Amino acid sequence: MQRIWTPAQPPPDPAEIQVRSPEASIILSVLRRAQRRRPDGRDYYRCLYTKKFGAPPDASVSGNSQSTTNFSQTTTPKQHIQHSKDTPSTEAHTEMLPMQDKRATPGSAIQAKLQLWTKANRSDATRNTRRTSKPGSSSDEPPAKKCLYSLPQANKRTFMAPFKGEGKQTNQGEPKKVKALEVKEIKCTIRDASTMSQNERQQAVTDMLGAGQVSMALVYGDGTSQLREPTTKGIPKDSDNKAVGITVAFPRPPSGAVQACSGQAKRIRQLQFIMFPLNLEEKDYATYCRETLTQLMASKAIRVCLDAQELILTMISHFSLDLATVYNWSMVDPKVAGWLLNPDHPPNTFTEVVKMLWKKKGQECQHDADANTLLCQDLSQLLDVMELLRRRLMDCDLLDLYLNVEMKLTPILASMEYHGICVDSQCLIKMGDILKRRIGMVESDAYKAAGHRFLLSSHVQLRTVLFDELHLDERCENREKLARTSVNNLKSTSESVLVQLQGLHPLPKLVLEYRKLEKMKSTYVDGILACIKEGKLIATWDHTSAATGRLTSANPNIQSVPKQPLEIVETSHKQASEGGKHETTTLRAREPYIAREGCSFLAADFQSIEFRLLAHFSKDPSLLKVFQGDGTKDVFVELASQWMNVPPGSVQTAERERTKRVVYSIMYGVGPEKLATYLNVSAAEAKGFISSFLRHVRTILKRWRLIPNVRSPNFFLRSQAERQAVNFVVQGSAADICKLAMILVGKQLAERGLKAKLLIQLHDELVFEVADEEVDTVKGVVKDIMQSDDLLCGGKIKLQVPLRVSISVGKSWGGMTDLE
């Protein structure tokens, strides 16, 4: 690799150079000027000279020259730069500026010299703006060796702004450069609200509430914030994730004296930063902190915060606020905006948000910058990032959904996390004992069936027993259809394979029962017990995890708690086969979830909302006819009656369930052929319907999802995209309607002063905790809103089918009783 500096030989005497023509003299003079500016700046002129006259006679301008220069200094030793009076300098050829020479007529050598001189100086001006002098450049000692492509060392340590418009082009076609900000130039002062005087606090409140927009962030005990990951400063993750304060950035009042600055330094100087500690118990400050922050959240200012739900949850828990107080809080969250724009690959951190916008790492790790500098730097950029996201949301017609649905849902989700749900631990322990006892019986029977002990949870050992020892695959009639693993193409031990083999030997059926029992115990008993704190289960609610717009819960996933009861037989299979008596115990996984004293659970469930939306979008006459009426008829019974051509009263329960499975399998796994059969159209028309999505689809409230593989030549990718395209419209629209129901019901409950609290959202079902004396009132409010398609669709869309809601009440989640 070429070096910045190499030991140089004395340059040849320019007087000894034989110039072949006046034009060559001009080119050589410009060539020498470019050489002194930058090592690689002479290539253009050297090629021009070589093309016209051959190799340059001057060794110092050849491609193998050793007198190479640095970006900002000449690397030739000082004694070689001095020349005698008789030795003209390399400037001798350009004593007169070409533009001052009256002989510069078109086509003349002087005119050519003028053009070359202009080009060289234009390039030089550009290079000078990017050049940083190296310390000690005036020394007689040569600089240390350095790679040509390394950045020049600056006089002061610098850090780059974390947001770079990479790839943007200036008017001249040059890539836009972001100026490095010197740490010493930025005065990053964060004032502590607890140490401010009374007058300073009042002035801060006035400035804050009068600001048009503010940015906010939680600060944690380990020195990090919501905008910086702990690893930025070498701090271990989750070392102390407890919030200890809230930092607010808002504009300074206009003043006469403004220090000259630009870029991010200017933006930071235009802001003032105040830290509100949350761990102080001083009465006066605690009152001031609560009142100031609640007034700010209720003001008309635009409040920008990454992961606003966490900030609101912190304020609710610290200040003991109720839903009526926080319901009208409105914030804008870049994380949620990024999810709406790219639901399949949503950003989770501030760095990922910026990386999504500029396709480059958003935050440079500045190990030498203090925490205040980093926090001020990030807060100053939050508003700019949100403005860019707002424009993109508007371009994609997503701004209304973002502001009126997703962001209004944020305080409701924070309130759900705060309240949690009460759990009876003793009930879970009893369920665990019953499951443990039954698991032991199943294991004993499995060992006898296999002829020896083995680990039932091991797929490797189970594969050996089933296929190598018992050879069940050879006895299976459809052995060719037995599934195989995607890795190594091994014989699978999945549920579908065990179902095919259970008629050939007792072991597959025992394994199926073992897996069901073990899942129940490990996930819904032991897993729940590990998450209970002070008698409550507090799950995390996230509305940016699912591409369809559905809400998800985690730690634990309370949405996955099964509704159907599990029948436990308290005898072994051998005793049962011999006609012995057996006891059956029914376990309900939702039974341990109980309402608080004096309250009851009230569940409002949309009846077949996704199926109704399918009828709305498809406009199928048969489906529309099924859903018309007063809603007292069972949709699946009516549909089974039409398909089987029998009276509704003759439809059996098994036939209804089969019809329901068929309907939802069509909705969630449909391809062109199945869709053609279902809609009674040709396969070509069905395929055209799917292709008409134009690689992106929208829900009823214009939520969108890109489907890039809908026209892929790969059959697997295309089939998957086709299923996504059909499923997203129905499932995403159902999610939109359920979210609007949460917002509208919460608003009505808050306005009426009712004590009902939303605890659980199950995609198409809402579970409230209601005071016993308010059950009837809350029931009427909830049902009126959830059955009004005008309210839930914003009056913009008229559904082709009515929405129906069923209400149930109970003291435990597993013991709900229908009211109608």
mmCIF file with all atom_site columns, N, CA and C in Angstrom, residues 45-75:
data_model
loop_
_atom_site.group_PDB
_atom_site.id
_atom_site.type_symbol
_atom_site.label_atom_id
_atom_site.label_alt_id
_atom_site.label_comp_id
_atom_site.label_asym_id
_atom_site.label_entity_id
_atom_site.label_seq_id
_atom_site.pdbx_PDB_ins_code
_atom_site.Cartn_x
_atom_site.Cartn_y
_atom_site.Cartn_z
_atom_site.occupancy
_atom_site.B_iso_or_equiv
_atom_site.pdbx_formal_charge
_atom_site.auth_seq_id
_atom_site.auth_comp_id
_atom_site.auth_asym_id
_atom_site.auth_atom_id
_atom_site.pdbx_PDB_model_num
ATOM 1  N N  . TYR A 1 45 ? -3.674 15.295 -14.197 1.00 0.00 ? 45 TYR A N  1
ATOM 2  C CA . TYR A 1 45 ? -2.777 16.115 -15.004 1.00 0.00 ? 45 TYR A CA 1
ATOM 3  C C  . TYR A 1 45 ? -1.624 15.293 -15.569 1.00 0.00 ? 45 TYR A C  1
ATOM 4  N N  . ARG A 1 46 ? -1.144 14.296 -14.785 1.00 0.00 ? 46 ARG A N  1
ATOM 5  C CA . ARG A 1 46 ? -0.090 13.456 -15.298 1.00 0.00 ? 46 ARG A CA 1
ATOM 6  C C  . ARG A 1 46 ? -0.566 12.663 -16.520 1.00 0.00 ? 46 ARG A C  1
ATOM 7  N N  . CYS A 1 47 ? -1.823 12.153 -16.424 1.00 0.00 ? 47 CYS A N  1
ATOM 8  C CA . CYS A 1 47 ? -2.372 11.428 -17.573 1.00 0.00 ? 47 CYS A CA 1
ATOM 9  C C  . CYS A 1 47 ? -2.536 12.344 -18.776 1.00 0.00 ? 47 CYS A C  1
ATOM 10 N N  . LEU A 1 48 ? -2.951 13.592 -18.514 1.00 0.00 ? 48 LEU A N  1
ATOM 11 C CA . LEU A 1 48 ? -3.103 14.546 -19.619 1.00 0.00 ? 48 LEU A CA 1
ATOM 12 C C  . LEU A 1 48 ? -1.764 14.831 -20.293 1.00 0.00 ? 48 LEU A C  1
ATOM 13 N N  . TYR A 1 49 ? -0.715 15.032 -19.467 1.00 0.00 ? 49 TYR A N  1
ATOM 14 C CA . TYR A 1 49 ? 0.604  15.318 -20.032 1.00 0.00 ? 49 TYR A CA 1
ATOM 15 C C  . TYR A 1 49 ? 1.128  14.107 -20.797 1.00 0.00 ? 49 TYR A C  1
ATOM 16 N N  . THR A 1 50 ? 0.975  12.903 -20.204 1.00 0.00 ? 50 THR A N  1
ATOM 17 C CA . THR A 1 50 ? 1.488  11.691 -20.855 1.00 0.00 ? 50 THR A CA 1
ATOM 18 C C  . THR A 1 50 ? 0.793  11.434 -22.182 1.00 0.00 ? 50 THR A C  1
ATOM 19 N N  . LYS A 1 51 ? -0.508 11.711 -22.204 1.00 0.00 ? 51 LYS A N  1
ATOM 20 C CA . LYS A 1 51 ? -1.264 11.481 -23.428 1.00 0.00 ? 51 LYS A CA 1
ATOM 21 C C  . LYS A 1 51 ? -0.795 12.369 -24.566 1.00 0.00 ? 51 LYS A C  1
ATOM 22 N N  . LYS A 1 52 ? -0.406 13.600 -24.223 1.00 0.00 ? 52 LYS A N  1
ATOM 23 C CA . LYS A 1 52 ? -0.018 14.546 -25.270 1.00 0.00 ? 52 LYS A CA 1
ATOM 24 C C  . LYS A 1 52 ? 1.467  14.486 -25.601 1.00 0.00 ? 52 LYS A C  1
ATOM 25 N N  . PHE A 1 53 ? 2.324  14.288 -24.559 1.00 0.00 ? 53 PHE A N  1
ATOM 26 C CA . PHE A 1 53 ? 3.756  14.468 -24.776 1.00 0.00 ? 53 PHE A CA 1
ATOM 27 C C  . PHE A 1 53 ? 4.597  13.275 -24.348 1.00 0.00 ? 53 PHE A C  1
ATOM 28 N N  . GLY A 1 54 ? 3.986  12.246 -23.805 1.00 0.00 ? 54 GLY A N  1
ATOM 29 C CA . GLY A 1 54 ? 4.774  11.129 -23.306 1.00 0.00 ? 54 GLY A CA 1
ATOM 30 C C  . GLY A 1 54 ? 5.052  11.283 -21.832 1.00 0.00 ? 54 GLY A C  1
ATOM 31 N N  . ALA A 1 55 ? 5.991  10.471 -21.287 1.00 0.00 ? 55 ALA A N  1
ATOM 32 C CA . ALA A 1 55 ? 6.278  10.498 -19.852 1.00 0.00 ? 55 ALA A CA 1
ATOM 33 C C  . ALA A 1 55 ? 6.856  11.847 -19.459 1.00 0.00 ? 55 ALA A C  1
ATOM 34 N N  . PRO A 1 56 ? 6.430  12.430 -18.322 1.00 0.00 ? 56 PRO A N  1
ATOM 35 C CA . PRO A 1 56 ? 6.978  13.713 -17.877 1.00 0.00 ? 56 PRO A CA 1
ATOM 36 C C  . PRO A 1 56 ? 8.468  13.602 -17.608 1.00 0.00 ? 56 PRO A C  1
ATOM 37 N N  . PRO A 1 57 ? 9.253  14.621 -18.003 1.00 0.00 ? 57 PRO A N  1
ATOM 38 C CA . PRO A 1 57 ? 10.692 14.582 -17.747 1.00 0.00 ? 57 PRO A CA 1
ATOM 39 C C  . PRO A 1 57 ? 11.046 14.784 -16.297 1.00 0.00 ? 57 PRO A C  1
ATOM 40 N N  . ASP A 1 58 ? 10.101 15.346 -15.533 1.00 0.00 ? 58 ASP A N  1
ATOM 41 C CA . ASP A 1 58 ? 10.379 15.645 -14.121 1.00 0.00 ? 58 ASP A CA 1
ATOM 42 C C  . ASP A 1 58 ? 10.130 14.397 -13.296 1.00 0.00 ? 58 ASP A C  1
ATOM 43 N N  . ALA A 1 59 ? 11.157 13.883 -12.627 1.00 0.00 ? 59 ALA A N  1
ATOM 44 C CA . ALA A 1 59 ? 11.004 12.669 -11.817 1.00 0.00 ? 59 ALA A CA 1
ATOM 45 C C  . ALA A 1 59 ? 10.052 12.881 -10.665 1.00 0.00 ? 59 ALA A C  1
ATOM 46 N N  . SER A 1 60 ? 9.939  14.132 -10.199 1.00 0.00 ? 60 SER A N  1
ATOM 47 C CA . SER A 1 60 ? 9.102  14.404 -9.039  1.00 0.00 ? 60 SER A CA 1
ATOM 48 C C  . SER A 1 60 ? 7.625  14.342 -9.359  1.00 0.00 ? 60 SER A C  1
ATOM 49 N N  . VAL A 1 61 ? 7.255  14.302 -10.641 1.00 0.00 ? 61 VAL A N  1
ATOM 50 C CA . VAL A 1 61 ? 5.847  14.254 -10.993 1.00 0.00 ? 61 VAL A CA 1
ATOM 51 C C  . VAL A 1 61 ? 5.481  12.928 -11.613 1.00 0.00 ? 61 VAL A C  1
ATOM 52 N N  . SER A 1 62 ? 6.389  11.997 -11.641 1.00 0.00 ? 62 SER A N  1
ATOM 53 C CA . SER A 1 62 ? 6.096  10.685 -12.203 1.00 0.00 ? 62 SER A CA 1
ATOM 54 C C  . SER A 1 62 ? 5.325  9.847  -11.203 1.00 0.00 ? 62 SER A C  1
ATOM 55 N N  . GLY A 1 63 ? 4.797  8.723  -11.710 1.00 0.00 ? 63 GLY A N  1
ATOM 56 C CA . GLY A 1 63 ? 4.008  7.850  -10.829 1.00 0.00 ? 63 GLY A CA 1
ATOM 57 C C  . GLY A 1 63 ? 4.838  7.223  -9.743  1.00 0.00 ? 63 GLY A C  1
ATOM 58 N N  . ASN A 1 64 ? 6.193  7.145  -9.892  1.00 0.00 ? 64 ASN A N  1
ATOM 59 C CA . ASN A 1 64 ? 7.029  6.486  -8.898  1.00 0.00 ? 64 ASN A CA 1
ATOM 60 C C  . ASN A 1 64 ? 7.746  7.480  -8.005  1.00 0.00 ? 64 ASN A C  1
ATOM 61 N N  . SER A 1 65 ? 7.236  8.678  -7.953  1.00 0.00 ? 65 SER A N  1
ATOM 62 C CA . SER A 1 65 ? 7.910  9.718  -7.158  1.00 0.00 ? 65 SER A CA 1
ATOM 63 C C  . SER A 1 65 ? 7.923  9.324  -5.699  1.00 0.00 ? 65 SER A C  1
ATOM 64 N N  . GLN A 1 66 ? 9.044  9.664  -5.061  1.00 0.00 ? 66 GLN A N  1
ATOM 65 C CA . GLN A 1 66 ? 9.170  9.379  -3.636  1.00 0.00 ? 66 GLN A CA 1
ATOM 66 C C  . GLN A 1 66 ? 8.877  10.608 -2.790  1.00 0.00 ? 66 GLN A C  1
ATOM 67 N N  . SER A 1 67 ? 8.819  11.758 -3.388  1.00 0.00 ? 67 SER A N  1
ATOM 68 C CA . SER A 1 67 ? 8.559  12.973 -2.617  1.00 0.00 ? 67 SER A CA 1
ATOM 69 C C  . SER A 1 67 ? 7.062  13.191 -2.508  1.00 0.00 ? 67 SER A C  1
ATOM 70 N N  . THR A 1 68 ? 6.376  12.225 -1.885  1.00 0.00 ? 68 THR A N  1
ATOM 71 C CA . THR A 1 68 ? 4.924  12.291 -1.738  1.00 0.00 ? 68 THR A CA 1
ATOM 72 C C  . THR A 1 68 ? 4.571  13.190 -0.561  1.00 0.00 ? 68 THR A C  1
ATOM 73 N N  . THR A 1 69 ? 3.435  13.875 -0.640  1.00 0.00 ? 69 THR A N  1
ATOM 74 C CA . THR A 1 69 ? 3.058  14.837 0.382   1.00 0.00 ? 69 THR A CA 1
ATOM 75 C C  . THR A 1 69 ? 1.864  14.361 1.182   1.00 0.00 ? 69 THR A C  1
ATOM 76 N N  . ASN A 1 70 ? 1.705  14.938 2.370   1.00 0.00 ? 70 ASN A N  1
ATOM 77 C CA . ASN A 1 70 ? 0.567  14.641 3.225   1.00 0.00 ? 70 ASN A CA 1
ATOM 78 C C  . ASN A 1 70 ? -0.625 15.468 2.788   1.00 0.00 ? 70 ASN A C  1
ATOM 79 N N  . PHE A 1 71 ? -1.822 15.225 3.460   1.00 0.00 ? 71 PHE A N  1
ATOM 80 C CA . PHE A 1 71 ? -3.015 15.989 3.133   1.00 0.00 ? 71 PHE A CA 1
ATOM 81 C C  . PHE A 1 71 ? -2.819 17.471 3.421   1.00 0.00 ? 71 PHE A C  1
ATOM 82 N N  . SER A 1 72 ? -2.063 17.787 4.401   1.00 0.00 ? 72 SER A N  1
ATOM 83 C CA . SER A 1 72 ? -1.984 19.175 4.835   1.00 0.00 ? 72 SER A CA 1
ATOM 84 C C  . SER A 1 72 ? -0.571 19.697 4.958   1.00 0.00 ? 72 SER A C  1
ATOM 85 N N  . GLN A 1 73 ? 0.446  18.967 4.510   1.00 0.00 ? 73 GLN A N  1
ATOM 86 C CA . GLN A 1 73 ? 1.802  19.447 4.668   1.00 0.00 ? 73 GLN A CA 1
ATOM 87 C C  . GLN A 1 73 ? 2.714  18.781 3.657   1.00 0.00 ? 73 GLN A C  1
ATOM 88 N N  . THR A 1 74 ? 3.857  19.396 3.388   1.00 0.00 ? 74 THR A N  1
ATOM 89 C CA . THR A 1 74 ? 4.854  18.810 2.511   1.00 0.00 ? 74 THR A CA 1
ATOM 90 C C  . THR A 1 74 ? 5.749  17.907 3.324   1.00 0.00 ? 74 THR A C  1
ATOM 91 N N  . THR A 1 75 ? 5.977  16.700 2.828   1.00 0.00 ? 75 THR A N  1
ATOM 92 C CA . THR A 1 75 ? 6.762  15.750 3.592   1.00 0.00 ? 75 THR A CA 1
ATOM 93 C C  . THR A 1 75 ? 8.225  15.760 3.185   1.00 0.00 ? 75 THR A C  1
#
